[in-house]
PDB file of C-alpha atoms in Angstrom:
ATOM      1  CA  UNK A 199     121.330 118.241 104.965  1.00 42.00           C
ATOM      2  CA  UNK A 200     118.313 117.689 107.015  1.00 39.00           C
ATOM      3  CA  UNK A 201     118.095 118.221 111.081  1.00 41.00           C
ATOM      4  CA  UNK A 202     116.244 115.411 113.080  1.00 40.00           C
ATOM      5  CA  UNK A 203     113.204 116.910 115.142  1.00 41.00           C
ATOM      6  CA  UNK A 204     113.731 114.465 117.438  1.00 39.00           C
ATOM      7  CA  UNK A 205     109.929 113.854 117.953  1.00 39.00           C
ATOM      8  CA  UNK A 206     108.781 110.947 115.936  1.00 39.00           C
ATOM      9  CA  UNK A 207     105.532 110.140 114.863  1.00 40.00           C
ATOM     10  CA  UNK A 208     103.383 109.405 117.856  1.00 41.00           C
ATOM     11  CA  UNK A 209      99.439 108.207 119.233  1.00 36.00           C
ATOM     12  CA  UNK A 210      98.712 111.727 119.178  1.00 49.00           C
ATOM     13  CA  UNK A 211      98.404 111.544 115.244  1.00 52.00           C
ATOM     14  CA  UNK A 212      95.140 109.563 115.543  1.00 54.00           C
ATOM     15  CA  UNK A 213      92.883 109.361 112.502  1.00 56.00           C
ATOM     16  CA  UNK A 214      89.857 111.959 112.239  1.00 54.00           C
ATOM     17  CA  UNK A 215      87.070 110.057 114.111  1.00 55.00           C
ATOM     18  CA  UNK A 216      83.611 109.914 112.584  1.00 50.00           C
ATOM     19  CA  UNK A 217      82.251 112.795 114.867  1.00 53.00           C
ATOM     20  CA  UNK A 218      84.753 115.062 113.045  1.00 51.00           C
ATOM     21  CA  UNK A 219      83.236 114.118 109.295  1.00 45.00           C
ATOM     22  CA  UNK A 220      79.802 112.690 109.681  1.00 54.00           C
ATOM     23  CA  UNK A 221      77.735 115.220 107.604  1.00 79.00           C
ATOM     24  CA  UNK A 222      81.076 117.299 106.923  1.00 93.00           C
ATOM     25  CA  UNK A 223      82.526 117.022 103.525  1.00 96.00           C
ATOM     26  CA  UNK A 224      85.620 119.118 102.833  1.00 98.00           C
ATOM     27  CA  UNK A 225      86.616 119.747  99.109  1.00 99.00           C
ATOM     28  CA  UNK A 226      90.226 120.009  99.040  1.00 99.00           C
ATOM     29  CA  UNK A 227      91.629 121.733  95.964  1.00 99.00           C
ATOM     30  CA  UNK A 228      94.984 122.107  94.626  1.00 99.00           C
ATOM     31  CA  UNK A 229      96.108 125.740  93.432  1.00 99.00           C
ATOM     32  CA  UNK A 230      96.708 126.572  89.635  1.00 99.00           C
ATOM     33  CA  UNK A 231      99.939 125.762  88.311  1.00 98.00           C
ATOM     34  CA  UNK A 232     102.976 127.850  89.300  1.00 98.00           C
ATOM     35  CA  UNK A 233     105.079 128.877  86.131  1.00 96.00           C
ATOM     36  CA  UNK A 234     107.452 131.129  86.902  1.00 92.00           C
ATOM     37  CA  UNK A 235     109.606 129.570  89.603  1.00 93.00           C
ATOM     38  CA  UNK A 236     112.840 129.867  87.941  1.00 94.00           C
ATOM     39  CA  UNK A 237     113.355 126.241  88.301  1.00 94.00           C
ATOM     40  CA  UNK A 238     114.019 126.382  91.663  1.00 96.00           C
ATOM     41  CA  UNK A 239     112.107 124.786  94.981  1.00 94.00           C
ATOM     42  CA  UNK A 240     109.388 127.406  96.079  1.00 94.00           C
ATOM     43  CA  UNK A 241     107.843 125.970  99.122  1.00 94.00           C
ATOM     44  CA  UNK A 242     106.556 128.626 101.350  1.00 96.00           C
ATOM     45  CA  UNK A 243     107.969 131.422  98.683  1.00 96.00           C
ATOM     46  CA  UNK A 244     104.810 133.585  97.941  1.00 96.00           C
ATOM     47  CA  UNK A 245     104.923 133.023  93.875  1.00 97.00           C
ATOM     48  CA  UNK A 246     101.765 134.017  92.010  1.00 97.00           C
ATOM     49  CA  UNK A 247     100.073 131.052  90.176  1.00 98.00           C
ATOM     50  CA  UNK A 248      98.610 130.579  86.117  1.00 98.00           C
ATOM     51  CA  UNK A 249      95.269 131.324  86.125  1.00 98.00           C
ATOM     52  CA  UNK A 250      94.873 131.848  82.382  1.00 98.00           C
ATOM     53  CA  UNK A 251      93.033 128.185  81.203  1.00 98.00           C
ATOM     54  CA  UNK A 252      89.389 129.503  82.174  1.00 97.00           C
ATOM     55  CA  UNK A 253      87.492 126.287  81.052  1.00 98.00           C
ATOM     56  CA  UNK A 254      89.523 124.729  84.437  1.00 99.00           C
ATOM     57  CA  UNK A 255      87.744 127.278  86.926  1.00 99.00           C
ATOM     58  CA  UNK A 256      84.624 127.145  84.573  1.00 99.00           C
ATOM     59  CA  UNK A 257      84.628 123.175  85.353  1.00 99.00           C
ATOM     60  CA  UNK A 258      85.122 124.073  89.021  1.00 99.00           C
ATOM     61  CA  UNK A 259      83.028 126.276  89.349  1.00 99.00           C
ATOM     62  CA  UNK A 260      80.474 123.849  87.925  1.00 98.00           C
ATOM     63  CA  UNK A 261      81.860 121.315  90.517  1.00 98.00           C
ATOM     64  CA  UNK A 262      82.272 123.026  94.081  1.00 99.00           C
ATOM     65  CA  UNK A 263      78.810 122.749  96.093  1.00 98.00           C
ATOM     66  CA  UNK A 264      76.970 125.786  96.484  1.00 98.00           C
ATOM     67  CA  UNK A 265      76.837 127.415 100.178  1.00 97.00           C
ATOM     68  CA  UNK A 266      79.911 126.277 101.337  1.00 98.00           C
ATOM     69  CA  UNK A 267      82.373 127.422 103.708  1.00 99.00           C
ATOM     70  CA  UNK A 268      85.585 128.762 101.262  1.00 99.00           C
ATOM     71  CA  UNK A 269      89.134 128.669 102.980  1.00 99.00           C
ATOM     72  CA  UNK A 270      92.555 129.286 101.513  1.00 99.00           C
ATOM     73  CA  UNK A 271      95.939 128.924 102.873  1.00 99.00           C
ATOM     74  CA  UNK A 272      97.638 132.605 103.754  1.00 98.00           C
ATOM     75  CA  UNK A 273      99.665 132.182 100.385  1.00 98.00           C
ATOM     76  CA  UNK A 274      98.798 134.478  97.214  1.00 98.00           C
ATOM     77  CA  UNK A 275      98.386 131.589  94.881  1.00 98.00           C
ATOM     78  CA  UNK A 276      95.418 129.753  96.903  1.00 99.00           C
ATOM     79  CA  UNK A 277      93.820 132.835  96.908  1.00 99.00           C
ATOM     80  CA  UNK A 278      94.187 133.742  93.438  1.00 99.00           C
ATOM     81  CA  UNK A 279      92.905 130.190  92.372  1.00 99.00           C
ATOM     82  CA  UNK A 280      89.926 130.622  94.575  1.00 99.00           C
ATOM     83  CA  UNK A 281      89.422 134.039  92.902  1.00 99.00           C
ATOM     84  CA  UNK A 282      89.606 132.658  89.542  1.00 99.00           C
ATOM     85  CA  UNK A 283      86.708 129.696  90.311  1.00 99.00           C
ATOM     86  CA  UNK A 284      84.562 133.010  91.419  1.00 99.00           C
ATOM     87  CA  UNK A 285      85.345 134.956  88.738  1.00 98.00           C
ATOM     88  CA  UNK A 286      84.463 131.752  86.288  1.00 98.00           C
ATOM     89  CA  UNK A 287      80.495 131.914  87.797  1.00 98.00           C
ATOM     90  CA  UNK A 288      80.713 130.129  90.975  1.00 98.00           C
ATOM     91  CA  UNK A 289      77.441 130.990  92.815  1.00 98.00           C
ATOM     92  CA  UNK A 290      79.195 131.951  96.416  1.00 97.00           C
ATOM     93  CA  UNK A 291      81.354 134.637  94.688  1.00 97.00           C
ATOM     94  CA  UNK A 292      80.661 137.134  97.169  1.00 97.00           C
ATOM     95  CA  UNK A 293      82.262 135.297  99.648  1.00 97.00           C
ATOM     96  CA  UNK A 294      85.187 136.434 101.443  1.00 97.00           C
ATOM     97  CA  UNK A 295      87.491 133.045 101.966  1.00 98.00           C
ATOM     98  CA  UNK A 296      88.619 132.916 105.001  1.00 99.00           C
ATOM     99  CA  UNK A 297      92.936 132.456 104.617  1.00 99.00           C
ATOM    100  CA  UNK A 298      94.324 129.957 107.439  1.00 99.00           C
ATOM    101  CA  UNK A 299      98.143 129.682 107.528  1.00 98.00           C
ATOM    102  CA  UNK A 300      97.744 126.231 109.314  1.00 99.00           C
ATOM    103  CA  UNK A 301      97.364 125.014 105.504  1.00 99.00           C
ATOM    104  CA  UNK A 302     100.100 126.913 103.613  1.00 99.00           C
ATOM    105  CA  UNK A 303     102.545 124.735 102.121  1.00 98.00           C
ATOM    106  CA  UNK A 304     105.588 122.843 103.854  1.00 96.00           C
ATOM    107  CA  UNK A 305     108.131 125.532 104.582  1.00 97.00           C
ATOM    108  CA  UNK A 306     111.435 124.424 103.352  1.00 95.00           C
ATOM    109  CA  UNK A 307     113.797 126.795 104.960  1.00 95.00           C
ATOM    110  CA  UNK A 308     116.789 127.062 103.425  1.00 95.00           C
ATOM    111  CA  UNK A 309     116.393 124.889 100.224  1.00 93.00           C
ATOM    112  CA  UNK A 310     113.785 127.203  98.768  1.00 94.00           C
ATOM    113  CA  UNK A 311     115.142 129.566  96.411  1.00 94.00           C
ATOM    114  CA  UNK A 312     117.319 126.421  95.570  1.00 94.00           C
ATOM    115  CA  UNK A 313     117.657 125.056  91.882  1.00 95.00           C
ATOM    116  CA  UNK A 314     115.502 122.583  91.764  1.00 90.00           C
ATOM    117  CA  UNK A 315     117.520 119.657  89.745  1.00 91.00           C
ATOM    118  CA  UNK A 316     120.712 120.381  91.016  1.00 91.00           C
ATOM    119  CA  UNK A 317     119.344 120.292  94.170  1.00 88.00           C
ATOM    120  CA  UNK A 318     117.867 116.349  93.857  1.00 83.00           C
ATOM    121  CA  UNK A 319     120.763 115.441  91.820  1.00 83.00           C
ATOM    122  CA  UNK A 320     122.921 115.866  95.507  1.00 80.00           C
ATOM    123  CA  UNK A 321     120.730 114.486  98.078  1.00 75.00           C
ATOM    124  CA  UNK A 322     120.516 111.047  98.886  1.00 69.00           C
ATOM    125  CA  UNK A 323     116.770 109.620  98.236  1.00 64.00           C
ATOM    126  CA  UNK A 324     114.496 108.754 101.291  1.00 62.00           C
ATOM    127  CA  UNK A 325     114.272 105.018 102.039  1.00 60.00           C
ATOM    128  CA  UNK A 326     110.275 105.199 101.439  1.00 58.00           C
ATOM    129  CA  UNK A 327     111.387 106.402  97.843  1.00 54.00           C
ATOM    130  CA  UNK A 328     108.260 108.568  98.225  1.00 56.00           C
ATOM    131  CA  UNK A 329     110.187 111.823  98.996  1.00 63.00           C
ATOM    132  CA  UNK A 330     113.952 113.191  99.430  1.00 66.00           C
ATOM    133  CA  UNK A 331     113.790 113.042 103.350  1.00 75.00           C
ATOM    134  CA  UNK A 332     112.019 111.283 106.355  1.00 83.00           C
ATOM    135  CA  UNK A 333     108.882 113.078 107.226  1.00 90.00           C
ATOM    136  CA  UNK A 334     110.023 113.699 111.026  1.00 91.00           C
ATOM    137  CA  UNK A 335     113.151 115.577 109.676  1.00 89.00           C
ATOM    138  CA  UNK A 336     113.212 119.769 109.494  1.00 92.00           C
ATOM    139  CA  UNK A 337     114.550 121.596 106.595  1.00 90.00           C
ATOM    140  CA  UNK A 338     117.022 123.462 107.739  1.00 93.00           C
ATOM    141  CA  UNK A 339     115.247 126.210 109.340  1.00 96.00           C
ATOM    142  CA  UNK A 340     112.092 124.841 107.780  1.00 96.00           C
ATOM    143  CA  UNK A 341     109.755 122.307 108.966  1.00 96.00           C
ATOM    144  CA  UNK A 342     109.535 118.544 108.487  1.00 95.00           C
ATOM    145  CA  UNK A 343     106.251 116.766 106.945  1.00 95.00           C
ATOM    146  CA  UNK A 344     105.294 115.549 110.526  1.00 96.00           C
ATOM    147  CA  UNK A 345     105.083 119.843 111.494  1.00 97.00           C
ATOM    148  CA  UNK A 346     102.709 120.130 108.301  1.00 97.00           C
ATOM    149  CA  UNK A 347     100.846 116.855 109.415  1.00 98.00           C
ATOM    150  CA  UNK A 348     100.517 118.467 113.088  1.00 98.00           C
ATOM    151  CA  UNK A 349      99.149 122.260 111.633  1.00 98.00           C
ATOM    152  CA  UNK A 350      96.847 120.811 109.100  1.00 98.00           C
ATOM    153  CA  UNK A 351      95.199 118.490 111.615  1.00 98.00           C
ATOM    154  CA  UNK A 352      94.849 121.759 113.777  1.00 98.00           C
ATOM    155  CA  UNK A 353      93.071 123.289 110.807  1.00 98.00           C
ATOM    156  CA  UNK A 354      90.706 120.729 110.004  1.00 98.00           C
ATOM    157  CA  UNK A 355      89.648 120.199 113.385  1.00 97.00           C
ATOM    158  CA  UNK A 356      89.477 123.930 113.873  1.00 98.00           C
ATOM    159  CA  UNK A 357      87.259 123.708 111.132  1.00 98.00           C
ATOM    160  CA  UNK A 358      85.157 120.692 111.538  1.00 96.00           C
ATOM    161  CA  UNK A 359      84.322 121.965 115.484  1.00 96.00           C
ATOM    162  CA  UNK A 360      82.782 124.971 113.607  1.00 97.00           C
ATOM    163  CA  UNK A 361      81.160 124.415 110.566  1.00 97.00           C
ATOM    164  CA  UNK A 362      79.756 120.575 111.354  1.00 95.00           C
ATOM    165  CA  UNK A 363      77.597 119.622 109.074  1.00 94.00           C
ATOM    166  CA  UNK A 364      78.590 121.625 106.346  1.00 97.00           C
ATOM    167  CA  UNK A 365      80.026 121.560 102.704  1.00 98.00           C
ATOM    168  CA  UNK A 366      84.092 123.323 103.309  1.00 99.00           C
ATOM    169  CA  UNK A 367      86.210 124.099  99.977  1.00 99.00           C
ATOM    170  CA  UNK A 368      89.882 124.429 101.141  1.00 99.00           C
ATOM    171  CA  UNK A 369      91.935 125.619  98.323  1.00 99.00           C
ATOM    172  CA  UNK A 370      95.665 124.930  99.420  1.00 99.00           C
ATOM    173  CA  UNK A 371      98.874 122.942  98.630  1.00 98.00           C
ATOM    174  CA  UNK A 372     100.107 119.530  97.496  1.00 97.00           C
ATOM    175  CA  UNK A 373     101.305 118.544 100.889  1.00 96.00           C
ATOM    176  CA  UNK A 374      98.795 120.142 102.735  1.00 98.00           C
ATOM    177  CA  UNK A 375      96.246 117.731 100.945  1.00 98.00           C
ATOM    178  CA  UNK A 376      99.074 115.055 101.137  1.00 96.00           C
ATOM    179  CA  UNK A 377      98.798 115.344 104.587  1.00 97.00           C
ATOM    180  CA  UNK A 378      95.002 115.590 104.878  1.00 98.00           C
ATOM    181  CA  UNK A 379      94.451 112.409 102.760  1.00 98.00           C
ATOM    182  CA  UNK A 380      96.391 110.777 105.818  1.00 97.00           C
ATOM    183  CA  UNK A 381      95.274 112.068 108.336  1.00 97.00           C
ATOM    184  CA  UNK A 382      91.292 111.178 107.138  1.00 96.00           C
ATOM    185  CA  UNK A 383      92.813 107.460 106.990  1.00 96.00           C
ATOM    186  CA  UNK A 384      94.664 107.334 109.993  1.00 96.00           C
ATOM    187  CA  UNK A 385      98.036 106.277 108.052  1.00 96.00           C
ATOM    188  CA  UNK A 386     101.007 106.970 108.971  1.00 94.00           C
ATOM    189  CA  UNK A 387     103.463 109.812 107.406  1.00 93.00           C
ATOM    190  CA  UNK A 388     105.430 107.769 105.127  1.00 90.00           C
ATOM    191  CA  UNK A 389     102.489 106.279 103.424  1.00 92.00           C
ATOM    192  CA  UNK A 390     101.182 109.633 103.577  1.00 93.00           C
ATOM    193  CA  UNK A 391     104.011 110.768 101.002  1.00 89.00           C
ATOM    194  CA  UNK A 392     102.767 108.482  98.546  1.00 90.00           C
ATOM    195  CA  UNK A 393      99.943 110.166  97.372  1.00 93.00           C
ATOM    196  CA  UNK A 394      99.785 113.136  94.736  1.00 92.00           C
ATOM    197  CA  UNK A 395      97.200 115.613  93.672  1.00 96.00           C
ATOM    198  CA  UNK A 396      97.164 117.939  90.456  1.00 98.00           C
ATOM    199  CA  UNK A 397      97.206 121.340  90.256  1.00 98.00           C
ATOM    200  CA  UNK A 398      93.301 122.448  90.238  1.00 99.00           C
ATOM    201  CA  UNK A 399      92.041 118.592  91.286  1.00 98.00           C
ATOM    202  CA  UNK A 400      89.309 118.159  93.286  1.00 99.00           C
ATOM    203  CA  UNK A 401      89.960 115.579  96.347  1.00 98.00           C
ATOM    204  CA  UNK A 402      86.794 114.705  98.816  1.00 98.00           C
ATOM    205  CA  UNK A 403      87.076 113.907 102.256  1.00 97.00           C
ATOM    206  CA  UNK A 404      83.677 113.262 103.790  1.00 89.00           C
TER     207      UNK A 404
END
């Protein structure tokens, strides 16, 4: 089901170094909660997200530092949940974020649109257990977890070059995070896939 990219994980996947975060603190958050996906594996798929509990963008709003940078990923549900933690009193609300595609979420090609449990029930699990397939293999015409590694790194150091020294709120994806988690501590992909993050959580990279 999946297609080898034939590039494996290599030196070029070094960790962040300490010029890239000393004074820097990105504030990774995870998007609202999508509802309505039908059961079915959304990936890239532009779904809108539940922005309805306001006490959750009320406590991030209370959260978030105050003169930040704000980034979302190109999809309409990172920029709705940054809209929401505006629209619940955060003091930069007249911000415009700026929306990077370098941290949308993992593009799954052909499996999105998918059911989603019918889908796991037929495909044989990963031998990290972490996920359903080795991070260096595609979707079919999708990307692998080692693609979304390689464009979030691109962001952050887009990012860091610019902005050093300053507080950036990136509101994005599960495996964009995922990835940025790993990259911060120079592991490598498979351990990467271990981690998690909840919809609205608040993860710190300094």
């Amino acid at each position: 089901m999946t297609q080898p990219t034939g590039t494996a994980f290599s030196s070029t996947h070094k960790p962040l170094g300490l010029d890239d975060f000393v004074g820097t603190r990105f504030w990774w958050v995870r998007h609202a909660p999508v509802r309505d996906d039908g059961g079915c594996i959304y990936g890239q798929r532009d779904l809108p997200c539940d922005c309805s509990e306001t006490h959750v963008f009320e406590a991030l709003a209370r959260v978030l530092p105050t003169k930040a940078v704000w980034v979302t990923s190109n999809l309409g549900r990172a920029r709705q949940t940054a809209a929401a933690i505006f629209a619940a009193g955060h003091p930069d609300a007249h911000l415009q974020p700026l929306a990077m595609a370098e941290f949308a979420e993992q593009n799954l090609g052909d499996w999105q649109g998918l059911n989603r449990a019918e889908f796991f029930r037929n495909v044989k699990p990963s031998p990290s257990g972490h996920w359903f397939n080795a991070p260096e293999e595609r979707a079919p015409n999708g990307e692998s977890f080692v693609d979304l590694i390689d464009r979030t790194r691109a962001g952050v150091d887009k990012l860091a070059a610019a902005h050093a020294g300053r507080d950036i709120v990136v509101v994005a994806h599960g495996g964009t995070i995922r990835a940025a988690i790993g990259i911060a501590l120079g592991i490598e992909p498979t351990r990467m896939m271990a981690f998690t993050t909840d919809n609205c959580s608040v993860t710190r990279l300094d």
